[in-house]
mmCIF file of C-alpha atoms in Angstrom:
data_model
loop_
_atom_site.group_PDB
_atom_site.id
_atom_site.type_symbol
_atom_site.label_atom_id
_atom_site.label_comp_id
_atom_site.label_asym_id
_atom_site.label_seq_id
_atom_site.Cartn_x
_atom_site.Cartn_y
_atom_site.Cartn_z
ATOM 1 C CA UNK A 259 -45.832 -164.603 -112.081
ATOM 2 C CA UNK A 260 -44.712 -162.067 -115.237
ATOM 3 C CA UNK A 261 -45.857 -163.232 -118.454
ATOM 4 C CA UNK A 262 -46.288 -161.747 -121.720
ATOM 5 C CA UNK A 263 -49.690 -161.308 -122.578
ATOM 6 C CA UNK A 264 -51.844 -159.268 -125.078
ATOM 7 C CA UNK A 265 -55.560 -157.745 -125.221
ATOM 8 C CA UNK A 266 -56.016 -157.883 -129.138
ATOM 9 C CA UNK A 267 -54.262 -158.803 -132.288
ATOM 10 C CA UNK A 268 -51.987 -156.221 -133.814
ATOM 11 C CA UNK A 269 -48.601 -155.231 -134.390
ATOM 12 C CA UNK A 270 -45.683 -156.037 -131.459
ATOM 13 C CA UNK A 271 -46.551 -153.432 -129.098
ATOM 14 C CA UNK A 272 -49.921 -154.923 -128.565
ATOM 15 C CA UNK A 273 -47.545 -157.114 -126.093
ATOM 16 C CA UNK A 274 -47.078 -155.873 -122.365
ATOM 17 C CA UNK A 275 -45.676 -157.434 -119.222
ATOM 18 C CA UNK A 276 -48.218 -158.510 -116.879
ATOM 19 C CA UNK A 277 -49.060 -160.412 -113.705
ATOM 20 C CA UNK A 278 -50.805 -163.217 -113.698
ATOM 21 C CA UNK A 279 -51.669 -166.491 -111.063
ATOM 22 C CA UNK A 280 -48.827 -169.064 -111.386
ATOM 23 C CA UNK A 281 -50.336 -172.749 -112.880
ATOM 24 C CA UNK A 282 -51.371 -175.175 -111.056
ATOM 25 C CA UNK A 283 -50.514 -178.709 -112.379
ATOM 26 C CA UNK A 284 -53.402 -181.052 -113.382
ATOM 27 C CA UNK A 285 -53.030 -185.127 -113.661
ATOM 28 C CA UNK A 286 -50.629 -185.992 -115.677
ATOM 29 C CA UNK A 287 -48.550 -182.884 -115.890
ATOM 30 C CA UNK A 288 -45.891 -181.020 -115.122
ATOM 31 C CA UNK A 289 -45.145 -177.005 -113.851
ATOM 32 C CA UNK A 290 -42.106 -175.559 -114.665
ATOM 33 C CA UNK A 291 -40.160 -172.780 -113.934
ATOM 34 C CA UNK A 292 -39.287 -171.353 -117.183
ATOM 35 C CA UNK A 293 -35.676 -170.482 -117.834
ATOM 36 C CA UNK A 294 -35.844 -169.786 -121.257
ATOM 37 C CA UNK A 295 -37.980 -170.134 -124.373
ATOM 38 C CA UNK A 296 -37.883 -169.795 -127.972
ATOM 39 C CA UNK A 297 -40.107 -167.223 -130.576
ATOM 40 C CA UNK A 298 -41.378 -168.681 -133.460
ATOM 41 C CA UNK A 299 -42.985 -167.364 -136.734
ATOM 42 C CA UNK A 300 -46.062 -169.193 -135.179
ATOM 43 C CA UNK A 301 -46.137 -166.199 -132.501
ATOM 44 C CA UNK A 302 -45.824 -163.301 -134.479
ATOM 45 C CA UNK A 303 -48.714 -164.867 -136.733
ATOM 46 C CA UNK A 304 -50.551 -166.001 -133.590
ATOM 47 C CA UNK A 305 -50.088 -162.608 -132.209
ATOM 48 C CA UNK A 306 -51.190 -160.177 -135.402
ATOM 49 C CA UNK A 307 -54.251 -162.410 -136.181
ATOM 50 C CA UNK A 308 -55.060 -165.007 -134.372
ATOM 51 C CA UNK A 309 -54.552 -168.142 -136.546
ATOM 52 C CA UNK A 310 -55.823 -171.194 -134.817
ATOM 53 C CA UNK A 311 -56.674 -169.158 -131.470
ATOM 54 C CA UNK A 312 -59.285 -166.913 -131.321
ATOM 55 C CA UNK A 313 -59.412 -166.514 -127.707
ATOM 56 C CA UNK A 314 -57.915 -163.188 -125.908
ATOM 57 C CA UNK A 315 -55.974 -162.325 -123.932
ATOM 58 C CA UNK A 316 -53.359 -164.346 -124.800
ATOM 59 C CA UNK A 317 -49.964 -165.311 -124.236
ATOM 60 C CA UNK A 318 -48.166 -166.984 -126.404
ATOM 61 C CA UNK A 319 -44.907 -169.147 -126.331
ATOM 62 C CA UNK A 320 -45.004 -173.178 -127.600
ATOM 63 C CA UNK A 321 -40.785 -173.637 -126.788
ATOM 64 C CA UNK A 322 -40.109 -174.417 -123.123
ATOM 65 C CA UNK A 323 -36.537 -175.092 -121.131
ATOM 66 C CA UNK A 324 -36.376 -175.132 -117.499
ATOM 67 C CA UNK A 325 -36.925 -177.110 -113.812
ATOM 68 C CA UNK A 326 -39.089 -179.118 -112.882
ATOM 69 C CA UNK A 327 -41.123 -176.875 -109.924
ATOM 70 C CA UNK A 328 -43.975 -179.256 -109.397
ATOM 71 C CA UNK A 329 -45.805 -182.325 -110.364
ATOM 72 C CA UNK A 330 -49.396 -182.989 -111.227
ATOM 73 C CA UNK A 331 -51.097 -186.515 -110.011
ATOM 74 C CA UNK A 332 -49.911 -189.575 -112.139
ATOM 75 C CA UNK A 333 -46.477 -188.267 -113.393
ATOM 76 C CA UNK A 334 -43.764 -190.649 -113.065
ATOM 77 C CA UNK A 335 -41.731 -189.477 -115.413
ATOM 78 C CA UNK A 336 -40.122 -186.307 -113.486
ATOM 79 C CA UNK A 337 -39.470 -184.896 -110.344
ATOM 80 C CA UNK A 338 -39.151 -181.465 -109.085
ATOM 81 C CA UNK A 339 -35.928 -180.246 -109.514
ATOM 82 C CA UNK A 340 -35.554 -182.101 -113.023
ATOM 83 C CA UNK A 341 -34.358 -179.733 -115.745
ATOM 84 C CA UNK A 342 -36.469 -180.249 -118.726
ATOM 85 C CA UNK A 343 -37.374 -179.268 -122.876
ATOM 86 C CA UNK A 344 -40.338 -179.828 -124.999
ATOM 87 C CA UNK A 345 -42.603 -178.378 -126.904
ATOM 88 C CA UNK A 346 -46.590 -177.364 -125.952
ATOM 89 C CA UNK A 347 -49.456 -179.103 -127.460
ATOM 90 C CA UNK A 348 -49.404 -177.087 -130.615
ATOM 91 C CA UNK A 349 -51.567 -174.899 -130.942
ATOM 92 C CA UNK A 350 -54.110 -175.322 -128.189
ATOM 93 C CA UNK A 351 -51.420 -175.554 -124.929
ATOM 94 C CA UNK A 352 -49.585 -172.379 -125.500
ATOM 95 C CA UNK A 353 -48.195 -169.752 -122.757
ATOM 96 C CA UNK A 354 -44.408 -170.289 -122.277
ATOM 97 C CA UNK A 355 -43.677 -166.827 -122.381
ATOM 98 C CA UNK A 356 -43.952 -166.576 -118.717
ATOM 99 C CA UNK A 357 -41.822 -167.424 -115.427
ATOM 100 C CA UNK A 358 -43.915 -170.399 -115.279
ATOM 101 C CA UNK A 359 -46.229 -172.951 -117.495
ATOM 102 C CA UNK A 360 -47.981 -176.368 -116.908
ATOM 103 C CA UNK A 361 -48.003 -178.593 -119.474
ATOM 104 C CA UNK A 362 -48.199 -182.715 -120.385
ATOM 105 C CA UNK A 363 -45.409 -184.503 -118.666
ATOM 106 C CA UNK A 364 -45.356 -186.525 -121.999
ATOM 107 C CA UNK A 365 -44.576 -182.856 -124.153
ATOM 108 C CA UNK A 366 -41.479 -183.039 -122.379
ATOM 109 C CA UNK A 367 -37.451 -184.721 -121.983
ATOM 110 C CA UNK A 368 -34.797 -184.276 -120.298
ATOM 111 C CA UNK A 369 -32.790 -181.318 -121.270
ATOM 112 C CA UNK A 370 -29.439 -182.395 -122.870
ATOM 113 C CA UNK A 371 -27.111 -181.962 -119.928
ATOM 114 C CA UNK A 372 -24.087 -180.682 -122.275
ATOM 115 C CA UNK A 373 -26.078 -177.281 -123.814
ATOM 116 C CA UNK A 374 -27.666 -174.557 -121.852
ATOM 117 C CA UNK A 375 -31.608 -173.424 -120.993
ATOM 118 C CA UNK A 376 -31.202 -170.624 -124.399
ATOM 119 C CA UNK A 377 -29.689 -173.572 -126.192
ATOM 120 C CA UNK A 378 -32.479 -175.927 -124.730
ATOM 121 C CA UNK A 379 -35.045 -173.465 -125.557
ATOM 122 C CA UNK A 380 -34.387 -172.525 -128.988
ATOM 123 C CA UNK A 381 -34.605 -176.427 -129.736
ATOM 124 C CA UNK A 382 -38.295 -177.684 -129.555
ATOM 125 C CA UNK A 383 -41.095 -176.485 -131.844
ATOM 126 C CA UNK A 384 -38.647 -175.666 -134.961
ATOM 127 C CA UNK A 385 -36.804 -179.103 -134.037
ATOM 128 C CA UNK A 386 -39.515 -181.085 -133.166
ATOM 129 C CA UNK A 387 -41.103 -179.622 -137.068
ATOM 130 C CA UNK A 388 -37.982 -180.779 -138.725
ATOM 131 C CA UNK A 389 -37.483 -184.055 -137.394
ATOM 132 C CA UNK A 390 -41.774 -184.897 -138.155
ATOM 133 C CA UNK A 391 -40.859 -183.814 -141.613
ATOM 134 C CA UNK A 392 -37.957 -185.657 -142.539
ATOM 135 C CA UNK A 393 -38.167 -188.900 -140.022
ATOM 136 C CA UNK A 394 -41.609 -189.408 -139.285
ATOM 137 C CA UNK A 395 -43.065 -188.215 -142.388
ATOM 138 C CA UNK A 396 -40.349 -188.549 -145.037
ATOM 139 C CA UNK A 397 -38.563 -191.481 -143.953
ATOM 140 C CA UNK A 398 -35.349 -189.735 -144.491
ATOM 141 C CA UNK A 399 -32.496 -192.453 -145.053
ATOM 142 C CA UNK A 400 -28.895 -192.753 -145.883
ATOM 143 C CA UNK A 401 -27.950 -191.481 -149.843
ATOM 144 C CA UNK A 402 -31.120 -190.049 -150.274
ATOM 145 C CA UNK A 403 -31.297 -186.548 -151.859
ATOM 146 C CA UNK A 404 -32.761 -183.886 -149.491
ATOM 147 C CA UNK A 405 -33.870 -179.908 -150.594
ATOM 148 C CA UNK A 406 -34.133 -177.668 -148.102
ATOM 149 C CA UNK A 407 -36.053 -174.294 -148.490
ATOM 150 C CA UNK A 408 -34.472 -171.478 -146.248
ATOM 151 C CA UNK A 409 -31.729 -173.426 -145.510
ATOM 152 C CA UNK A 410 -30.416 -171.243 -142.583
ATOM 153 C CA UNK A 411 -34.053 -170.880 -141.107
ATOM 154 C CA UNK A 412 -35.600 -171.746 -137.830
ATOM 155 C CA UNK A 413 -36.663 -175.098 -138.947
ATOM 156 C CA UNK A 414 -34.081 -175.066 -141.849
ATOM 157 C CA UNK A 415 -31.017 -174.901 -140.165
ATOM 158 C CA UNK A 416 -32.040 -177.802 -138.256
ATOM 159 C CA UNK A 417 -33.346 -179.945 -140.660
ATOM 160 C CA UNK A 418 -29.549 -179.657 -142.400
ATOM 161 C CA UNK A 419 -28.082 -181.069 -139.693
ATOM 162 C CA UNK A 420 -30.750 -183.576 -138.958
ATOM 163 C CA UNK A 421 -30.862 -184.676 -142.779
ATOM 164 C CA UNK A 422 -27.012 -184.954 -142.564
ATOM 165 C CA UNK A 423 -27.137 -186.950 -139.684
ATOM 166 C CA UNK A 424 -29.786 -189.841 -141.300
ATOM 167 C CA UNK A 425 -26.774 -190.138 -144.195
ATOM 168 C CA UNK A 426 -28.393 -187.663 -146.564
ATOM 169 C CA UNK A 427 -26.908 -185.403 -149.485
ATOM 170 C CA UNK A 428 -28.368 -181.984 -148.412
ATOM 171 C CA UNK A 429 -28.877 -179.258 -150.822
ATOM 172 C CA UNK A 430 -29.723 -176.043 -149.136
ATOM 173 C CA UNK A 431 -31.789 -172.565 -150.610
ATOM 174 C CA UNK A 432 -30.297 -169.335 -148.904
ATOM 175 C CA UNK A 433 -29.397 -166.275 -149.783
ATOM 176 C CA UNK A 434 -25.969 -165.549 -150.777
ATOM 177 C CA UNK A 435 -24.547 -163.897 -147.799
ATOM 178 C CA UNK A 436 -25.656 -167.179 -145.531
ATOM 179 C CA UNK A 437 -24.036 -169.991 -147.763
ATOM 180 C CA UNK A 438 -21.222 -170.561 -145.767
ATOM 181 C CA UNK A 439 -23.134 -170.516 -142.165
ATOM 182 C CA UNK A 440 -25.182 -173.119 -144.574
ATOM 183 C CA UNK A 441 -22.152 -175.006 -145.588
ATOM 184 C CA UNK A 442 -21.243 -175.045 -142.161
ATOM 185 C CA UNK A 443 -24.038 -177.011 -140.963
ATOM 186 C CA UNK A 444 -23.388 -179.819 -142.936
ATOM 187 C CA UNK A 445 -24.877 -178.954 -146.532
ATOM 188 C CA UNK A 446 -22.937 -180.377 -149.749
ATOM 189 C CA UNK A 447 -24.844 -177.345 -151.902
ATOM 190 C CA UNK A 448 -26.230 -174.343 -151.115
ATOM 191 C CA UNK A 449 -27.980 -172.334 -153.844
ATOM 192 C CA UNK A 450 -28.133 -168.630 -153.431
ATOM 193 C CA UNK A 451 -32.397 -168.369 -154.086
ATOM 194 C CA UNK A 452 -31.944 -164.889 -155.648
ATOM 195 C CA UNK A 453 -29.570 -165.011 -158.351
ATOM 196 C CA UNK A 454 -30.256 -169.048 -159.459
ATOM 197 C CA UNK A 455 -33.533 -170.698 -160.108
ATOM 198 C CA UNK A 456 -33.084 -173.894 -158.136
ATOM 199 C CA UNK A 457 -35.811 -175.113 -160.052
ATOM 200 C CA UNK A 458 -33.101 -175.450 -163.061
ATOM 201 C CA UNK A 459 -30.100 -176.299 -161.220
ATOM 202 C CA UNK A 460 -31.389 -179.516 -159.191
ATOM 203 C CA UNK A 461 -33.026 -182.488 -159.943
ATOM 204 C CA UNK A 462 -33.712 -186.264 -158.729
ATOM 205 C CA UNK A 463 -34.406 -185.302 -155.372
ATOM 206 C CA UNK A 464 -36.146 -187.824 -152.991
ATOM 207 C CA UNK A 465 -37.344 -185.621 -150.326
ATOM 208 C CA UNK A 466 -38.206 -181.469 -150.414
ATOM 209 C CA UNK A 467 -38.910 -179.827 -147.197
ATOM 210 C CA UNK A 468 -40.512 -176.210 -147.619
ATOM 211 C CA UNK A 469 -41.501 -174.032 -145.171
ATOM 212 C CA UNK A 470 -41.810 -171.368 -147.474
ATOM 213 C CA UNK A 471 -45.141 -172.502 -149.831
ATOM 214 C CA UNK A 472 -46.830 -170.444 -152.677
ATOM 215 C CA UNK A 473 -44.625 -170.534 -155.642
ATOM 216 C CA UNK A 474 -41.706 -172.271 -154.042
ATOM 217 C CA UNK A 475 -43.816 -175.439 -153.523
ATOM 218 C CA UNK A 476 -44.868 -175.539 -157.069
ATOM 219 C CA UNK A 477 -41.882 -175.351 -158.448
ATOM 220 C CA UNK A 478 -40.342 -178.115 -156.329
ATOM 221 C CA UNK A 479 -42.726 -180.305 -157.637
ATOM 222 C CA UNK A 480 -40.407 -180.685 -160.627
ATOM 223 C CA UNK A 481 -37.303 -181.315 -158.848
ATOM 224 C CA UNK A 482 -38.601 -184.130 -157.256
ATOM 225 C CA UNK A 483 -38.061 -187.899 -158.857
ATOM 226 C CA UNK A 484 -40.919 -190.556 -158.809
ATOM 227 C CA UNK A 485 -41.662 -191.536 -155.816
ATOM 228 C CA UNK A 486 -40.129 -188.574 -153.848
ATOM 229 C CA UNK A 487 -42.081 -186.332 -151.609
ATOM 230 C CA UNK A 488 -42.987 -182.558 -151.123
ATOM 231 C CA UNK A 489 -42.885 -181.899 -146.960
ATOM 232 C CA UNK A 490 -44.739 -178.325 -147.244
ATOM 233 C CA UNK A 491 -45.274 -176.933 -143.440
ATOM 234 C CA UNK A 492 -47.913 -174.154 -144.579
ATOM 235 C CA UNK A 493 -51.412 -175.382 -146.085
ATOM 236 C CA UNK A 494 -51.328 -175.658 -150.369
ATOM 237 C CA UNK A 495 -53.276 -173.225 -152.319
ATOM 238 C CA UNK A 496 -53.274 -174.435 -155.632
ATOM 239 C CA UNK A 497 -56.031 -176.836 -156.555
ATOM 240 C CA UNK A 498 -54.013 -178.474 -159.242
ATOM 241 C CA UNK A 499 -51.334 -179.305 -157.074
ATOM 242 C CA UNK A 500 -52.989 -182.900 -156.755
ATOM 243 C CA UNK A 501 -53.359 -183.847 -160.416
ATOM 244 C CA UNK A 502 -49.965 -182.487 -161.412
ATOM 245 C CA UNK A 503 -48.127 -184.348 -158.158
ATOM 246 C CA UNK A 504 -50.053 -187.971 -159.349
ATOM 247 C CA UNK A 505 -48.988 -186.820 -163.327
ATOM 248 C CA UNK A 506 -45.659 -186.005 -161.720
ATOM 249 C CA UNK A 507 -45.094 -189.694 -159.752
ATOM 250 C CA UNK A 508 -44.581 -187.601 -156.603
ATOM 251 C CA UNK A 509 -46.409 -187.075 -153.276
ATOM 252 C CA UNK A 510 -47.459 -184.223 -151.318
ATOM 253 C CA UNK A 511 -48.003 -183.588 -147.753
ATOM 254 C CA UNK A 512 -48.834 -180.935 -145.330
ATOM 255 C CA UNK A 513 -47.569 -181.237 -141.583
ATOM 256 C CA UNK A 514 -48.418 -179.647 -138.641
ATOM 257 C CA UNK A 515 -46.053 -180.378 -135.925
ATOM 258 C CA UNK A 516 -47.524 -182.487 -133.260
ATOM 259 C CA UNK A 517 -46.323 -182.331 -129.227
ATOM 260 C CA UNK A 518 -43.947 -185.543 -128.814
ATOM 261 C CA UNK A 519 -41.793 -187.324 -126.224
ATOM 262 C CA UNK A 520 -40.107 -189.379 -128.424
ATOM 263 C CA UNK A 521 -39.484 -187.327 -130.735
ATOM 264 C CA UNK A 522 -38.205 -185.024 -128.064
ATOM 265 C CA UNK A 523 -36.040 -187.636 -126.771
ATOM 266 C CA UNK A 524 -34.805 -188.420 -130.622
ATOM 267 C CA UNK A 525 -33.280 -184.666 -130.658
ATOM 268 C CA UNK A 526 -32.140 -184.668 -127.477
ATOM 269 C CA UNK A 527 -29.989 -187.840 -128.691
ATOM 270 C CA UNK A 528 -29.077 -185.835 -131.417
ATOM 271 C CA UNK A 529 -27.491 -183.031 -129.658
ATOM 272 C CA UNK A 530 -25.669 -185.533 -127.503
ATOM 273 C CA UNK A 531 -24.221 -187.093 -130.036
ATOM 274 C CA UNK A 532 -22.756 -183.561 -131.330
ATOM 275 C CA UNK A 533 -24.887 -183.695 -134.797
ATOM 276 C CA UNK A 534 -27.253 -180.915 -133.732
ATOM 277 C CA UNK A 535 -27.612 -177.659 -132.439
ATOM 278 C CA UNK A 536 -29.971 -174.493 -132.400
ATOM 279 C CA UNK A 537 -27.814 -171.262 -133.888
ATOM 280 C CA UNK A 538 -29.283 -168.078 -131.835
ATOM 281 C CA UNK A 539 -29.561 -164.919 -133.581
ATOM 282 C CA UNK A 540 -30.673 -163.108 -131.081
ATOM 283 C CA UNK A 541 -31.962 -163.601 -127.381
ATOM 284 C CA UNK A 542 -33.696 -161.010 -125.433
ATOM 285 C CA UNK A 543 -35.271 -161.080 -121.530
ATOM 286 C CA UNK A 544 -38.423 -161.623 -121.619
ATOM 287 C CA UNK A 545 -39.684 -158.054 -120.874
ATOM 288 C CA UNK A 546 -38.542 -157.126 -124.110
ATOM 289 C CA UNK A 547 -40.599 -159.453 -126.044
ATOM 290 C CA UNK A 548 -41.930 -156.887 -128.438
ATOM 291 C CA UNK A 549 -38.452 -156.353 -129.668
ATOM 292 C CA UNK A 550 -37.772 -160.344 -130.492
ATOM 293 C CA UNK A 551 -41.332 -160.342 -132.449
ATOM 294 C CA UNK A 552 -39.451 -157.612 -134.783
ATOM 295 C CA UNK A 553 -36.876 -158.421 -135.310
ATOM 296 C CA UNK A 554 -38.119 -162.207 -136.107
ATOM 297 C CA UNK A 555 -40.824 -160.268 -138.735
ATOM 298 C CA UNK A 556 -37.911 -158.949 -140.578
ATOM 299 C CA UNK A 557 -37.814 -162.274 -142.394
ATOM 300 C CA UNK A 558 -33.566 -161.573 -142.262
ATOM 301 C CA UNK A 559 -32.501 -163.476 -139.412
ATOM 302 C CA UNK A 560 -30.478 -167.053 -138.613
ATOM 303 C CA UNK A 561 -31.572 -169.375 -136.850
ATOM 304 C CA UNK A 562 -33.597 -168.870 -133.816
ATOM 305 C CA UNK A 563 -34.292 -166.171 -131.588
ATOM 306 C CA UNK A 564 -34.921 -166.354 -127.549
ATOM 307 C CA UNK A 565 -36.904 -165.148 -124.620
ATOM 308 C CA UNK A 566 -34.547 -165.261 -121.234
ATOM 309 C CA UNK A 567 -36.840 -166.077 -118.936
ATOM 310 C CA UNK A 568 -34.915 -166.982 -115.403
ATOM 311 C CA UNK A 569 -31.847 -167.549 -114.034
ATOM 312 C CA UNK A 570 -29.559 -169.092 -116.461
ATOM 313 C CA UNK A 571 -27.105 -171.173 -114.028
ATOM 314 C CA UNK A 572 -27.378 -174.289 -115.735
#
C-alpha cells in the first residue's frame, strides 16, 4: 500500500510517499480502506519533534473515513463493506495516512450516510476533542455561558456548533476577518482577539475551552464565575495556576482526547440531526501531504484540512 511515512523529525519535506505491507487485522479490529483522512496540529507537531512518539519511521494520521475491507477475530460490530469514521487510539495507534489502517473496531461508527468520506474524515480527532471538552468533561448544558478560544479553529469551529446544540450562549475569539464564518456557525458574539482584550469585555462565563494555552489560559481564569471551568487542551505552565483557580472559585483541567465509540456515535447523531459539520479549508491527495502540513503550520487557516486518500464515490 502508499503511505506517508518519514525517516526523522524535521520540517514537511522530511515526508515522502512510500510502500509499505498492507495491515493485517488482529482480534478485535477492523482494516479499512482509507478514503480520506484529516491533518491535525497533532501531526505537524508529531512530525517536527516527536511529541509522545519517539519511534521512527513513522507515519502519522489519527482521522480515518472509509470501508470496511476486513475484519479481525471477535468483531461484531462491522462487516466488510461497512463505510466507517473514528478516530485512532491517540497517540499510540496512529498511521491513517495510508490506503489502508487497522485499528479497534470500538475507535470506530458508522459514517453519517448524508456527508461524504472528506466530510467524514475531517470529523474525528478535532470532533471527538470538542465534544470530551464540553460534554464529557464540562457538562455543557442549556443557558450556560460558553468561551471559545479560536473560534473558527479545527476543534473551535466545532465546539460552536456543538455548544450551540447543548442550548448554550457561545461567545467566540477570532480574528476579525473570520467573525462572520464564526457567526455563521451558531455564535451569539464573536470578539475580534487582536483589537479587544476579551479578558475586559466578558465575564460570568460557566465553561472556557482553550486550545490555545500560555497567556490565553491565564487570563480566562478571570472571566470565569465560581464554579465554572477552564477546558485547556495543551498541558499548563504556570505553577500558580492552582492557587489562583481555588482563590478564584474556578476549576481547571487538562484533556487529552481519548479514542471513543460513543462519543463517535454522539457526533455522528449530531451531523444527522443537521447541528454539525466539519468546514474544509483545504484538501489535498495524499501524495501531496507535505503541502497540507504547510499550509496547516501557517496558523491562518479555517477549519480543517484533508488527505484524499481513495476513491471518493460515496
Amino acid at each position: 500500500m502508499r503511505a506517508i511515512s518519514q525517516n526523522t523529525y524535521g520540517t514537511p519535506d522530511v515526508l515522502e510517499e512510500v510502500r509499505l505491507p498492507r495491515p493485517v487485522p488482529g482480534p478485535s479490529q477492523i482494516l479499512v480502506a482509507v478514503r480520506a483522512a484529516g491533518v491535525n496540529p497533532t501531526d505537524w507537531k508529531h512530525r517536527e519533534g516527536g511529541l509522545f512518539l519517539d519511534r521512527l519511521p513513522l507515519v502519522l494520521g489519527w482521522d480515518v473515513s472509509g470501508t470496511v475491507e476486513a475484519v479481525g477475530f471477535g468483531v461484531t460490530l462491522f462487516k466488510p463493506g461497512d463505510e466507517v469514521f473514528g478516530m485512532l487510539p491517540y497517540p499510540y495507534g496512529l498511521g491513517s495516512h495510508a490506503e489502508y489502517v487497522s485499528g479497534p473496531a470500538r475507535a470506530f461508527a458508522h459514517k453519517p450516510a448524508g456527508i461524504d468520506h472528506i466530510q467524514a474524515g475531517a470529523l474525528p480527532l478535532a470532533a471527538l476533542t470538542a465534544y470530551q471538552a464540553l460534554v464529557d468533561t464540562a457538562g455543557v448544558r442549556a443557558g450556560q455561558r460558553v468561551l471559545v478560544h479560536a473560534a473558527a479553529g479545527g476543534v473551535g469551529h466545532l465546539a460552536v456548533q456543538i455548544a450551540k446544540a447543548r442550548g448554550a450562549h457561545v461567545i467566540g475569539t477570532a480574528s476579525g476577518a473570520k467573525h462572520d464564518f464564526v457567526r455563521s456557525l451558531g455564535a451569539d458574539e464573536v470578539i475580534d482577539y487582536r483589537s479587544v482584550d476579551f479578558a475586559e469585555v466578558v465575564q460570568d462565563v460557566d465553561i472556557v475551552l482553550d486550545p490555545l494555552s500560555g497567556d490565553t489560559r491565564a487570563r480566562s481564569l478571570g472571566v470565569l464565575r465560581p464554579g465554572g471551568i477552564l477546558v485547556s487542551l495543551l498541558p499548563g505552565t504556570d505553577p500558580g495556576e492552582a492557587a489562583r483557580a481555588a482563590e478564584l472559585g474556578v476549576r481547571v483541567e487538562s484533556l487529552l482526547v481519548e479514542a471513543d465509540r460513543a462519543g463517535m456515535e454522539a457526533i455522528a447523531d449530531l451531523v444527522e440531526a443537521g447541528s454539525l459539520r466539519a468546514h474544509t479549508e483545504a484538501v489535498f491527495p495524499l501524495a501531496e501531504a507535505a503541502k497540507a502540513h504547510a499550509l496547516g503550520e501557517t496558523g491562518r487557516t479555517t477549519g480543517k484540512i484533508v488527505l484524499v486518500v481513495g476513491p471518493q464515490d460515496a
